[in-house]
Coordinates of C-alpha atoms and ligand atoms in Angstrom, one line a residue:
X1 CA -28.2 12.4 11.7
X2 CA -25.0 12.4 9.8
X3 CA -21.9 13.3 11.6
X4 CA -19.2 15.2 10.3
X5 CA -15.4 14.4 10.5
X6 CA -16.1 10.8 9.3
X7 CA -13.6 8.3 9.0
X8 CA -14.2 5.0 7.1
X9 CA -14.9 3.5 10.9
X10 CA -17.4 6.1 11.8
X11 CA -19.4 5.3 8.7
X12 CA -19.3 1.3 8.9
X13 CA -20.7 1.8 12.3
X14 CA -23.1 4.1 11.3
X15 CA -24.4 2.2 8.6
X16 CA -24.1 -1.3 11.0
X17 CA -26.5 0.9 13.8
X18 CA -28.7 2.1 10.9
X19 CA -27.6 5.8 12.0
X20 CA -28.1 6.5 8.4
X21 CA -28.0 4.5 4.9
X22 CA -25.5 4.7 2.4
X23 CA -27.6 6.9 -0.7
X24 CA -28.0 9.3 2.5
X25 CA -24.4 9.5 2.6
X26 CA -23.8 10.0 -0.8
X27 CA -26.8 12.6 -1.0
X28 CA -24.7 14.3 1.9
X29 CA -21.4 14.6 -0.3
X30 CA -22.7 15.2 -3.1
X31 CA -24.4 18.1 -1.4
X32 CA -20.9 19.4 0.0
X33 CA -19.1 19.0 -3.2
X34 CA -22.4 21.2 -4.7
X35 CA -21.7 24.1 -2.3
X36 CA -18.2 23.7 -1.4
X37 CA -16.9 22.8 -5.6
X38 CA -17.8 25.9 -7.1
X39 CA -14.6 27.9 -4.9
X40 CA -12.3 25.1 -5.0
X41 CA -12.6 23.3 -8.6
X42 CA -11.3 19.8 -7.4
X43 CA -14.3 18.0 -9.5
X44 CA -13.7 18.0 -13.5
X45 CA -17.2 15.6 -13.5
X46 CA -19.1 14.6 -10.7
X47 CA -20.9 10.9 -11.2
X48 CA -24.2 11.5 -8.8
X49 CA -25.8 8.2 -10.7
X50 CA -23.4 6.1 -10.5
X51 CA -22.4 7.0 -6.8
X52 CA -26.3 6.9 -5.8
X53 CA -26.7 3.8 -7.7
X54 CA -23.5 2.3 -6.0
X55 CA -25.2 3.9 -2.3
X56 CA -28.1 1.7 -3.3
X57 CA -26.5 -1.9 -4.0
X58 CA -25.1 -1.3 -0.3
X59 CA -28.1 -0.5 1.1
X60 CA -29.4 -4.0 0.0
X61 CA -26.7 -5.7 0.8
X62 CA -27.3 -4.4 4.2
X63 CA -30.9 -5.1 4.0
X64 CA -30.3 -8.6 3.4
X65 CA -27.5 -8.4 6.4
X66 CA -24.9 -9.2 4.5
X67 CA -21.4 -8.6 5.9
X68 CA -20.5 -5.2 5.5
X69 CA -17.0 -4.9 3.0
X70 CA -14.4 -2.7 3.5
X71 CA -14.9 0.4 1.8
X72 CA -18.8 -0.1 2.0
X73 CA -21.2 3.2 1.2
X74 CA -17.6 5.3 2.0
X75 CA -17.8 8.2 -0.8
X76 CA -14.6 8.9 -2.8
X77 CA -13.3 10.3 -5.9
X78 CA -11.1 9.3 -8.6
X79 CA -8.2 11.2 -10.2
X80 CA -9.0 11.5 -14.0
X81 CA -6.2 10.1 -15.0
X82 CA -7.3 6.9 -13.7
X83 CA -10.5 5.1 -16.2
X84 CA -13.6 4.4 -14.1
X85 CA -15.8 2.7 -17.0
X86 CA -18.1 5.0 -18.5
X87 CA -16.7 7.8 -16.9
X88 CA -15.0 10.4 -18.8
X89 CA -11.1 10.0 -18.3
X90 CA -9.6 13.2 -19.7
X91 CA -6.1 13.3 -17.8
X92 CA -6.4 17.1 -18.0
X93 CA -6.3 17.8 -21.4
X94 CA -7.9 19.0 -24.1
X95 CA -6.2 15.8 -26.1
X96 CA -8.6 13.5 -24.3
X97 CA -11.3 16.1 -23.6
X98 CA -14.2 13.9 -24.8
X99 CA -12.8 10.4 -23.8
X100 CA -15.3 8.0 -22.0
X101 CA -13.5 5.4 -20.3
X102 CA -14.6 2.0 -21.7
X103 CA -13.1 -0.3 -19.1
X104 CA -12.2 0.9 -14.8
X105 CA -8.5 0.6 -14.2
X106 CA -8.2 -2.7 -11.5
X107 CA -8.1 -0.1 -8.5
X108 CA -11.5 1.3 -9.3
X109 CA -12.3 -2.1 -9.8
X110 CA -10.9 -3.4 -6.5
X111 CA -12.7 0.0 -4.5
X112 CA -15.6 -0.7 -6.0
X113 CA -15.9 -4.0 -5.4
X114 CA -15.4 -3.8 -1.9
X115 CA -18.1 -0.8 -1.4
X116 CA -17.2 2.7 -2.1
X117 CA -19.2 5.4 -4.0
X118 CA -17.8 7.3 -6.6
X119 CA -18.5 10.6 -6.7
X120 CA -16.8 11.9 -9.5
X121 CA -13.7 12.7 -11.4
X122 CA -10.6 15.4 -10.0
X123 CA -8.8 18.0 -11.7
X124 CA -5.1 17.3 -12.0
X125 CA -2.2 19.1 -14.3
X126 CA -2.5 17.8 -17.8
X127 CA -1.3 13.9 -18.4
X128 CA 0.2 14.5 -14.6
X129 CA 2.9 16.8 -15.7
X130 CA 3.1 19.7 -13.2
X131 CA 3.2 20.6 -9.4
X132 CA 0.3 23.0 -8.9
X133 CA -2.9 21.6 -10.7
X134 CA -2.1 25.1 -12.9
X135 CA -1.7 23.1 -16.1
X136 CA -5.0 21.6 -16.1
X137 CA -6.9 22.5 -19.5
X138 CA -9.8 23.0 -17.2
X139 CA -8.8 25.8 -15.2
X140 CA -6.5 25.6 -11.9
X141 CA -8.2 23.5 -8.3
X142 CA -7.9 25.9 -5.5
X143 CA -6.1 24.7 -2.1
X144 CA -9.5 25.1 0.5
X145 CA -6.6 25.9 3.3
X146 CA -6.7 29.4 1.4
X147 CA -8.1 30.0 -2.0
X148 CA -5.6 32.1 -3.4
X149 CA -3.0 29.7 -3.3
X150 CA -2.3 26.4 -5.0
X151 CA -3.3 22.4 -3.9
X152 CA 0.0 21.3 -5.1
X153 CA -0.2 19.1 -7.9
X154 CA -1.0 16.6 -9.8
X155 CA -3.1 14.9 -7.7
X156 CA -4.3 18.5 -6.6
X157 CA -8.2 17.8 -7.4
X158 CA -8.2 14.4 -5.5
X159 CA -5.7 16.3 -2.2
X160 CA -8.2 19.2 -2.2
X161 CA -11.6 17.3 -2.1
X162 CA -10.2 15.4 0.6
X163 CA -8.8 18.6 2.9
X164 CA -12.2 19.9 2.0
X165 CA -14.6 17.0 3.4
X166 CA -16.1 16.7 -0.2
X167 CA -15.0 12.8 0.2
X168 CA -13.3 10.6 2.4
X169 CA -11.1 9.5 0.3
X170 CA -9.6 9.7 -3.2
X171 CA -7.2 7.8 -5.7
X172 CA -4.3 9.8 -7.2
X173 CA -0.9 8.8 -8.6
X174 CA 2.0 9.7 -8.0
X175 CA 5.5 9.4 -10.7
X176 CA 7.7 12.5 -8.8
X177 CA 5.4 13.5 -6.0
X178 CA 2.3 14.0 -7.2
X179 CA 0.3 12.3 -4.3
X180 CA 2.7 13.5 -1.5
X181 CA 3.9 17.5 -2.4
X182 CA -0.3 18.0 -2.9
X183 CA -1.1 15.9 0.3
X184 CA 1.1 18.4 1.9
X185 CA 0.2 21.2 0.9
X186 CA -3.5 20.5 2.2
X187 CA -2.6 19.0 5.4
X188 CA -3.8 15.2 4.3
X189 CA -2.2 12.3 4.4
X190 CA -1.0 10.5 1.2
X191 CA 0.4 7.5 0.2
X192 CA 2.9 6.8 -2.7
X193 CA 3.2 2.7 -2.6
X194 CA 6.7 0.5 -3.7
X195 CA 6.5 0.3 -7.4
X196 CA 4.8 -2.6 -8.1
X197 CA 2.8 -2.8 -4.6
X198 CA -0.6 -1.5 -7.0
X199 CA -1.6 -2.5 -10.3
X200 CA -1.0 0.2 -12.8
X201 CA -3.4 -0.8 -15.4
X202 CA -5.8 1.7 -16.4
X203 CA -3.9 4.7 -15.4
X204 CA -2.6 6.5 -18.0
X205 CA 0.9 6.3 -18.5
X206 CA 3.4 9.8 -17.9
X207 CA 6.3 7.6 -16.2
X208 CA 5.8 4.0 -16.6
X209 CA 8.9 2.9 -14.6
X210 CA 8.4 5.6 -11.8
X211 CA 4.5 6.0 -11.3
X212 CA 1.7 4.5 -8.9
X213 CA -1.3 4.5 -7.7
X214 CA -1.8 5.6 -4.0
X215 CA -4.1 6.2 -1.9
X216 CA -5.4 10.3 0.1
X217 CA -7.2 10.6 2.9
X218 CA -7.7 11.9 6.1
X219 CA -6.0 10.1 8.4
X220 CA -3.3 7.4 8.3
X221 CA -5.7 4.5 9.1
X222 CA -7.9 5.3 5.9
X223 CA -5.0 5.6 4.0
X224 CA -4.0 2.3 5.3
X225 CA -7.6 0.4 4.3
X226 CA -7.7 1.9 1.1
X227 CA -3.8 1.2 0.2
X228 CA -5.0 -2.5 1.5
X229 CA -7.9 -2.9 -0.8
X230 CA -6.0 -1.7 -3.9
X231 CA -2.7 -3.4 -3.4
X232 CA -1.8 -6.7 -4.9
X233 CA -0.5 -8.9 -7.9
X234 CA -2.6 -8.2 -11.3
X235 CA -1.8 -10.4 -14.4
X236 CA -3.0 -7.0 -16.7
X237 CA 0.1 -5.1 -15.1
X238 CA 3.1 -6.7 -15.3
X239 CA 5.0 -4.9 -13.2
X240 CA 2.8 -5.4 -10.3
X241 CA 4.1 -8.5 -7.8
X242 CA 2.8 -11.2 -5.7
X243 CA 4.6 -10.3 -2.8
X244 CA 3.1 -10.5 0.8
X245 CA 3.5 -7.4 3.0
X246 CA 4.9 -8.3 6.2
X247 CA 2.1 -7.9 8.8
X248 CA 4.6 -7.9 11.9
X249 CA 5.6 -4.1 12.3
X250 CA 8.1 -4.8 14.8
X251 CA 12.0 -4.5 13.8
X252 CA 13.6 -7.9 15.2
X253 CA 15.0 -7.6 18.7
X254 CA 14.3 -4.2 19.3
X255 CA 10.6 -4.3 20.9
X256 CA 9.3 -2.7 23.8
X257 CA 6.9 -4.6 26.1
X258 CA 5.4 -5.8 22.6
X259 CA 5.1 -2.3 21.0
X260 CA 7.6 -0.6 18.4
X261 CA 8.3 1.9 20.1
X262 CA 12.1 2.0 18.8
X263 CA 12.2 2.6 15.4
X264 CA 15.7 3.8 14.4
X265 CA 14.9 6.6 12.4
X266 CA 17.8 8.2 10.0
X267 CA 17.3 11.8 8.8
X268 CA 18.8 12.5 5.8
X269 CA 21.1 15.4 5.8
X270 CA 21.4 16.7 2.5
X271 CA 17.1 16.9 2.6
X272 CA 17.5 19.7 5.8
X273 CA 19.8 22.2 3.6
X274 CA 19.9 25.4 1.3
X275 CA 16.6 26.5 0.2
X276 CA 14.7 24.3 2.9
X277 CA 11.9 27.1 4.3
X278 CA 12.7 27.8 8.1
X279 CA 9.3 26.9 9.2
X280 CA 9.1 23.4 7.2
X281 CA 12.5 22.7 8.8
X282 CA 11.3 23.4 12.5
X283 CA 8.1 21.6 12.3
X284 CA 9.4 18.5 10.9
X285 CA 12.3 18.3 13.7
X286 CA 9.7 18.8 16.2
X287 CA 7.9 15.7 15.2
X288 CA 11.2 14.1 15.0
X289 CA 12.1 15.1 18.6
X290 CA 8.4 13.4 19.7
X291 CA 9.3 10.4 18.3
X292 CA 12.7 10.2 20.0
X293 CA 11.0 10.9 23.5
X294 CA 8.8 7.9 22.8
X295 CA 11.4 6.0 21.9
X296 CA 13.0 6.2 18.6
X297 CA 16.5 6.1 18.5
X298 CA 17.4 9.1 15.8
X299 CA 20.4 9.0 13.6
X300 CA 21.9 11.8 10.9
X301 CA 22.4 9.6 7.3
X302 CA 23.8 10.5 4.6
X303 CA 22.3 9.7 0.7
X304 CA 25.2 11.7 -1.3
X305 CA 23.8 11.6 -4.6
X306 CA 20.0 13.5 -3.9
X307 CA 21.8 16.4 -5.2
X308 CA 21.5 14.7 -9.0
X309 CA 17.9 13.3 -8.2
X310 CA 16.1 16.5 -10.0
X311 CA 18.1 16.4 -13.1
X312 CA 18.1 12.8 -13.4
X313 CA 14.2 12.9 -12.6
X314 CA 13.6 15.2 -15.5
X315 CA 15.3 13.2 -17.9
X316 CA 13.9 9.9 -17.4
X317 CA 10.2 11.0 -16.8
X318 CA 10.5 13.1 -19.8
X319 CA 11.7 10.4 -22.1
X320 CA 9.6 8.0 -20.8
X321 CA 6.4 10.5 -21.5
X322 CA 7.6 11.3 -25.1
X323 CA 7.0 7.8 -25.7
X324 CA 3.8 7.5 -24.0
X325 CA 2.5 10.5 -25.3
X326 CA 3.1 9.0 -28.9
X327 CA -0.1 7.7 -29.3
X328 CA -2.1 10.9 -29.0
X329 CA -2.0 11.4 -32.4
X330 CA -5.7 12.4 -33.7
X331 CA -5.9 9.3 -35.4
X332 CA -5.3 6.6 -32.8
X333 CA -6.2 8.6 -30.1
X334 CA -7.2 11.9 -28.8
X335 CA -7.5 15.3 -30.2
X336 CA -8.5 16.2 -34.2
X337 CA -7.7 19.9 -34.9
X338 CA -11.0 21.4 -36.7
X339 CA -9.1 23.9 -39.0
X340 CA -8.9 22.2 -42.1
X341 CA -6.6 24.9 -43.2
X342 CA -3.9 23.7 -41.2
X343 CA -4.1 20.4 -42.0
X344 CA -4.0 17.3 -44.9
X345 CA -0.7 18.1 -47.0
X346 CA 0.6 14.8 -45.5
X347 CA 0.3 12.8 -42.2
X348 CA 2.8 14.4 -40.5
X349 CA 0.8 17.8 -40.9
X350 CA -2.1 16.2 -40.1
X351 CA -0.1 14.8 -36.7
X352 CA 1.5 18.7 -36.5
X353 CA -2.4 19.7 -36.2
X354 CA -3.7 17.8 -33.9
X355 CA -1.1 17.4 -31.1
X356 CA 0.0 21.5 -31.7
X357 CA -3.8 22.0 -30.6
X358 CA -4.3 19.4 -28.3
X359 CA -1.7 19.3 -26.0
X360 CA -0.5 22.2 -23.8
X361 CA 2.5 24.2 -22.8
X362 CA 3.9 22.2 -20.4
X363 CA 3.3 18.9 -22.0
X364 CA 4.7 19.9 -25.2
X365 CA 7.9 20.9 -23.4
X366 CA 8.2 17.6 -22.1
X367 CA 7.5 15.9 -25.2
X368 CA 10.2 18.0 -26.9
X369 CA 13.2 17.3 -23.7
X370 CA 12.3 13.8 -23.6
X371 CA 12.3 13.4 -27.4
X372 CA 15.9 15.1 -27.2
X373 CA 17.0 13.1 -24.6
X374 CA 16.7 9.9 -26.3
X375 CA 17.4 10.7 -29.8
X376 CA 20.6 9.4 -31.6
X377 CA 23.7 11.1 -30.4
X378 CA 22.1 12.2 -27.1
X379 CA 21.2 9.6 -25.7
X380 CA 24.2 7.9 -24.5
X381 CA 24.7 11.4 -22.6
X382 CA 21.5 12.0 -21.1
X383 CA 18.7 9.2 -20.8
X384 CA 21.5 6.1 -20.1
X385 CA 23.7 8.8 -17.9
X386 CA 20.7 9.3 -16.0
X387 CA 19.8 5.3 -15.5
X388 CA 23.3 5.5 -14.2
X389 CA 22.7 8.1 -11.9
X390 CA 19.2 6.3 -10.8
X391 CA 21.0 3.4 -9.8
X392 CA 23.4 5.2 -7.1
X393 CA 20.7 6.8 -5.7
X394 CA 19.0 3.9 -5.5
X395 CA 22.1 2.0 -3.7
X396 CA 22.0 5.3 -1.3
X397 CA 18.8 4.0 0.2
X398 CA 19.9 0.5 0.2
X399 CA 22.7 1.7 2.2
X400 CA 21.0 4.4 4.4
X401 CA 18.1 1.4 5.2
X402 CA 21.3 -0.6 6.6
X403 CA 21.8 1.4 9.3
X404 CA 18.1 2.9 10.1
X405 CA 14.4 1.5 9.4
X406 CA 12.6 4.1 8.2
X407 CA 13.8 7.8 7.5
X408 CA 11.8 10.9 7.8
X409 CA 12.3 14.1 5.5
X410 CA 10.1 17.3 4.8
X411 CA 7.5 16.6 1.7
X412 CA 8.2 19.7 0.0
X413 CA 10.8 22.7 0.7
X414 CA 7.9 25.3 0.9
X415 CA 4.3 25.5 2.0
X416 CA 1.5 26.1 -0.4
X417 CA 2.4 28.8 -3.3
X418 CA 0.4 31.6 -4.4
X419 CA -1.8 30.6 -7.6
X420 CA 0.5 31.9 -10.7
X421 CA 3.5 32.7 -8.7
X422 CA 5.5 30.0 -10.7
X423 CA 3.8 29.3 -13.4
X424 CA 6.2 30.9 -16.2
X425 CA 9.0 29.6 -14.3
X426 CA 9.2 25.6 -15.0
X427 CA 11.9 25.4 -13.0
X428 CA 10.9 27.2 -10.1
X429 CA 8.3 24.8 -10.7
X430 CA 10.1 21.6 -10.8
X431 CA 11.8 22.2 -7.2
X432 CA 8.5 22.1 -5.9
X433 CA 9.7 18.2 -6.1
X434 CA 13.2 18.2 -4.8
X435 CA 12.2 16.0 -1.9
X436 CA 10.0 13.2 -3.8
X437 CA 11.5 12.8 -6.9
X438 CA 14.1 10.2 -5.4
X439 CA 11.7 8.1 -4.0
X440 CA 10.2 7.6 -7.4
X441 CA 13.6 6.9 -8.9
X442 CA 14.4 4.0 -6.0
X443 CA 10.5 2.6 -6.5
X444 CA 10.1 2.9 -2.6
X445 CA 7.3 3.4 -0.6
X446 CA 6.6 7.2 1.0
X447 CA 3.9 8.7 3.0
X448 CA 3.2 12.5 3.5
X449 CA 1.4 13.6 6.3
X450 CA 0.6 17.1 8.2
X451 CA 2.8 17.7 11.5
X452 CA 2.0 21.4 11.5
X453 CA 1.0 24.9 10.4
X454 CA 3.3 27.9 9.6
X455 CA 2.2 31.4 10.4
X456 CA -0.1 31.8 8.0
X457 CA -2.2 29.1 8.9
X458 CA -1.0 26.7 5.7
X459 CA -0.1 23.0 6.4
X460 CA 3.3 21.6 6.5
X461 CA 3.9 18.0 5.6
X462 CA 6.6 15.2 6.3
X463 CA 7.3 12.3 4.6
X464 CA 8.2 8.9 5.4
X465 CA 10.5 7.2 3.6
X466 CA 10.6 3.0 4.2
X467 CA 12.7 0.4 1.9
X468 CA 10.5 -1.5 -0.8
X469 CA 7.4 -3.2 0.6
X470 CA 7.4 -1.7 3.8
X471 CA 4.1 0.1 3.9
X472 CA 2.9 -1.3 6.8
X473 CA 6.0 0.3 9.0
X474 CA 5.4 3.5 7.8
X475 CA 1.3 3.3 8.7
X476 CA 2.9 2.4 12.0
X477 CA 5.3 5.1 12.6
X478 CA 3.2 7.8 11.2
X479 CA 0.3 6.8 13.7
X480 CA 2.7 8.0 16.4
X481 CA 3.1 11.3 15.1
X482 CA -0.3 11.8 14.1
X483 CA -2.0 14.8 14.4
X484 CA -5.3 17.2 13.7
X485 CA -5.0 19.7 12.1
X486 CA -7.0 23.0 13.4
X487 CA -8.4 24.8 10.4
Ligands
LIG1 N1 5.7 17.3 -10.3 C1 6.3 16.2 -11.0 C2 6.3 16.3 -12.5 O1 5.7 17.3 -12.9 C3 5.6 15.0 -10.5 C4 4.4 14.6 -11.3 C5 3.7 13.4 -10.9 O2 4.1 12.8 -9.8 N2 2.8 13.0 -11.7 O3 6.8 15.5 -13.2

């Protein structure tokens, strides 16, 4: 009999005691994800042959009691902006709409190689520009805490197959918030690593100096084996490093019969201000105050310049995405419009064509801000202004991690939104983020997780904030405020 709740534990004992095998496993998800998927829309392809065909290969291994790997027979999904080979990979859009990964991004690879089962591909906003899975080209993911209202994007397909038990765990990225504001909003937990902690190569590129590949699950402790398998120095990207994560959890001098039981903990006070919901606010302090009666020492800081970290945010991941977005030209990649009437005057028609039809709204308004932003006369003003900007708030965390270890904030100002409620407002929109973005801009490590429900029965998330290549003590602290969630 298969069990529900799993956790990556519960299935490598399972499949160790022969409770079940792994293609019975995957048969079971697939089965959820074939009843559950049609409400929620978190699956843009679903990959029963290659997941069965993974299931199997465990199954032998285990036959010929072989040691079971990390990850083994545990189903999981991919964001699709991230290539599993022979997959489609469409980064939801249009421009990509028939693109078959030829090659898996070193993530997949590294998941893969240590068990999982793929199950398929999630729905995200298109090329990971957005905050409510809305500007998908497929049509919008539903948040399974209530249908009418959003997941939270971008990662909102890979957030919302996890809240729904459709997997155990998925890969999403994250460049402004787009693993944290969804976890959130579903009541999961969700990892954004240090830039540089996870190889980058075979995502597709929105933010190149701000994104990465994290980690959704459940529970901290899948988070934390799944953000250990996929962590790690990769000569494709070269921005990823070599550097060892300290093991040791506890801050020097300040243990407590052996346990870490007094983290300082700062709380940043321009993150509990104006437009912060009521609800978020309370929830977040009361999982503040239970640390502090188990020990945590708890101390106001200060990181002046957050107030800047949404304009800057907007400027740098826009120019950064013009440039990325270059390539989808209809010759090199993506998209050919059909309508010869519209097109072969010249290249640049030809170019007009293809990315008019192939890209949507809200990408094309980022193409156009970040194109602005770094064109001759402008960009002395905005793009190096904001670098500028990006590096005092960097040196506000430098200094905040100075006086405190780890500091804790609210995810997102708001619980999930209604579906359309801010979709012709882009900036309503964009301070869905107000809380992430910085993190991004510094390259530090954050984890959301739920501490709690607000009236209406949607989750409320908090987020951890640690300096670079702290992971480890953020797993830690979180595990002390860790709760379930009662749906
Ligand atoms: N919501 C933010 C944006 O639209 C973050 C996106 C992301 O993290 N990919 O840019």
């Amino acid at each position: 009999m298969i069990k529900d709740n799993f956790t990556i534990k519960k299935i490598q004992e399972g499949l160790k005691c022969k409770d079940f095998s792994a293609v019975e496993l995957a048969k079971k998800y697939l089965k959820v994800i074939e009843e559950k998927d049609k409400d929620i829309h978190a699956f843009l392809e679903v990959s029963e042959n290659m997941a069965l065909k993974q299931a199997q290969e465990v199954d032998e291994k285990i036959a010929k009691q072989e040691k079971l790997t990390l990850l083994a027979g545990v189903p999981c999904s991919v964001k699709d902006a991230i290539m599993v080979e022979g997959l489609k990979c469409t980064a939801g859009s249009k421009m990509l709409k028939n693109y078959k990964a030829v090659y898996s991004a070193t993530s997949v690879k590294k998941i893969v190689e240590q068990g999982a089962l793929i199950l398929g591909k999630t729905n995200l906003d298109e090329f990971a520009m957005g905050s409510s899975t809305e500007h998908s080209a497929f049509g919008p993911t539903k948040n399974p805490w209530d249908l009418t209202r959003v997941p939270g994007g971008t990662s909102g397909g890979s957030v919302a197959s996890v809240s729904a038990g459709e997997n155990i765990f998925s890969l999403g990225s994250d460049t402004g918030g787009s693993i944290r504001q969804p976890a959130s909003f579903c009541g999961v937990v969700g990892l954004k690593p240090t830039y540089g902690a996870v190889s980058r190569y075979g995502l597709i590129a929105h933010g190149s100096s701000l994104e990465q590949i994290g980690a959704i699950a459940n529970n901290v402790e899948d988070c934390q084996t799944v953000f250990n398998t996929i962590k790690g120095k990769d000569e494709k990207d070269a921005t990823s490093v070599a550097l060892s994560f300290p093991t040791t959890n506890l801050p020097t001098g300040r243990q407590v019969a052996g346990r870490t039981t007094n983290y300082k903990i700062g709380i940043p006070r321009e993150y509990f201000g104006e437009g912060l919901d009521e609800e978020v606010k309370e929830s977040v302090l009361k999982a503040v105050k239970g640390l502090e009666e188990q020990g945590c020492q708890v101390k106001e800081v200060s990181l002046p310049h957050a107030v800047y970290a949404l304009a800057c945010y907007y400027i740098i991941s826009t120019s950064e995405a013009s440039a990325n977005l270059a390539r989808y030209d209809g010759v090199r990649y993506g998209h050919r419009a059909k309508s010869q009437k519209q097109k072969a005057n010249s290249l640049l028609e030809d170019y007009i064509a293809d990315r008019s039809e192939g890209f949507g709204s809200e990408v094309k308004r980022r193409i156009i801000l970040g194109t602005f932003c770094l064109s001759s006369g402008y960009y002395d003003a905005y793009y190096q202004k904001a670098q500028k900007v990006r590096e005092l708030i960097k040196q506000d965390f430098a200094l905040a991690f100075e006086k405190v270890d780890l500091l804790i904030t609210p995810t997102s100002p708001f619980c999930a939104f209604k579906l359309g409620e801010k979709l012709d407002d882009p900036l309503q929109m964009y301070l869905a983020d107000i809380y992430t973005v910085s993190i991004n801009l510094a390259g530090l490590p954050a984890l959301s997780m739920p501490c709690g429900l607000n009236k209406e029965k949607l989750p409320i998330g908090l987020q951890i904030i640690g300096p670079h290549f702290t992971e480890n003590k953020i797993f830690d602290l979180a595990k002390k405020t860790e709760i379930t969630l009662e749906k």
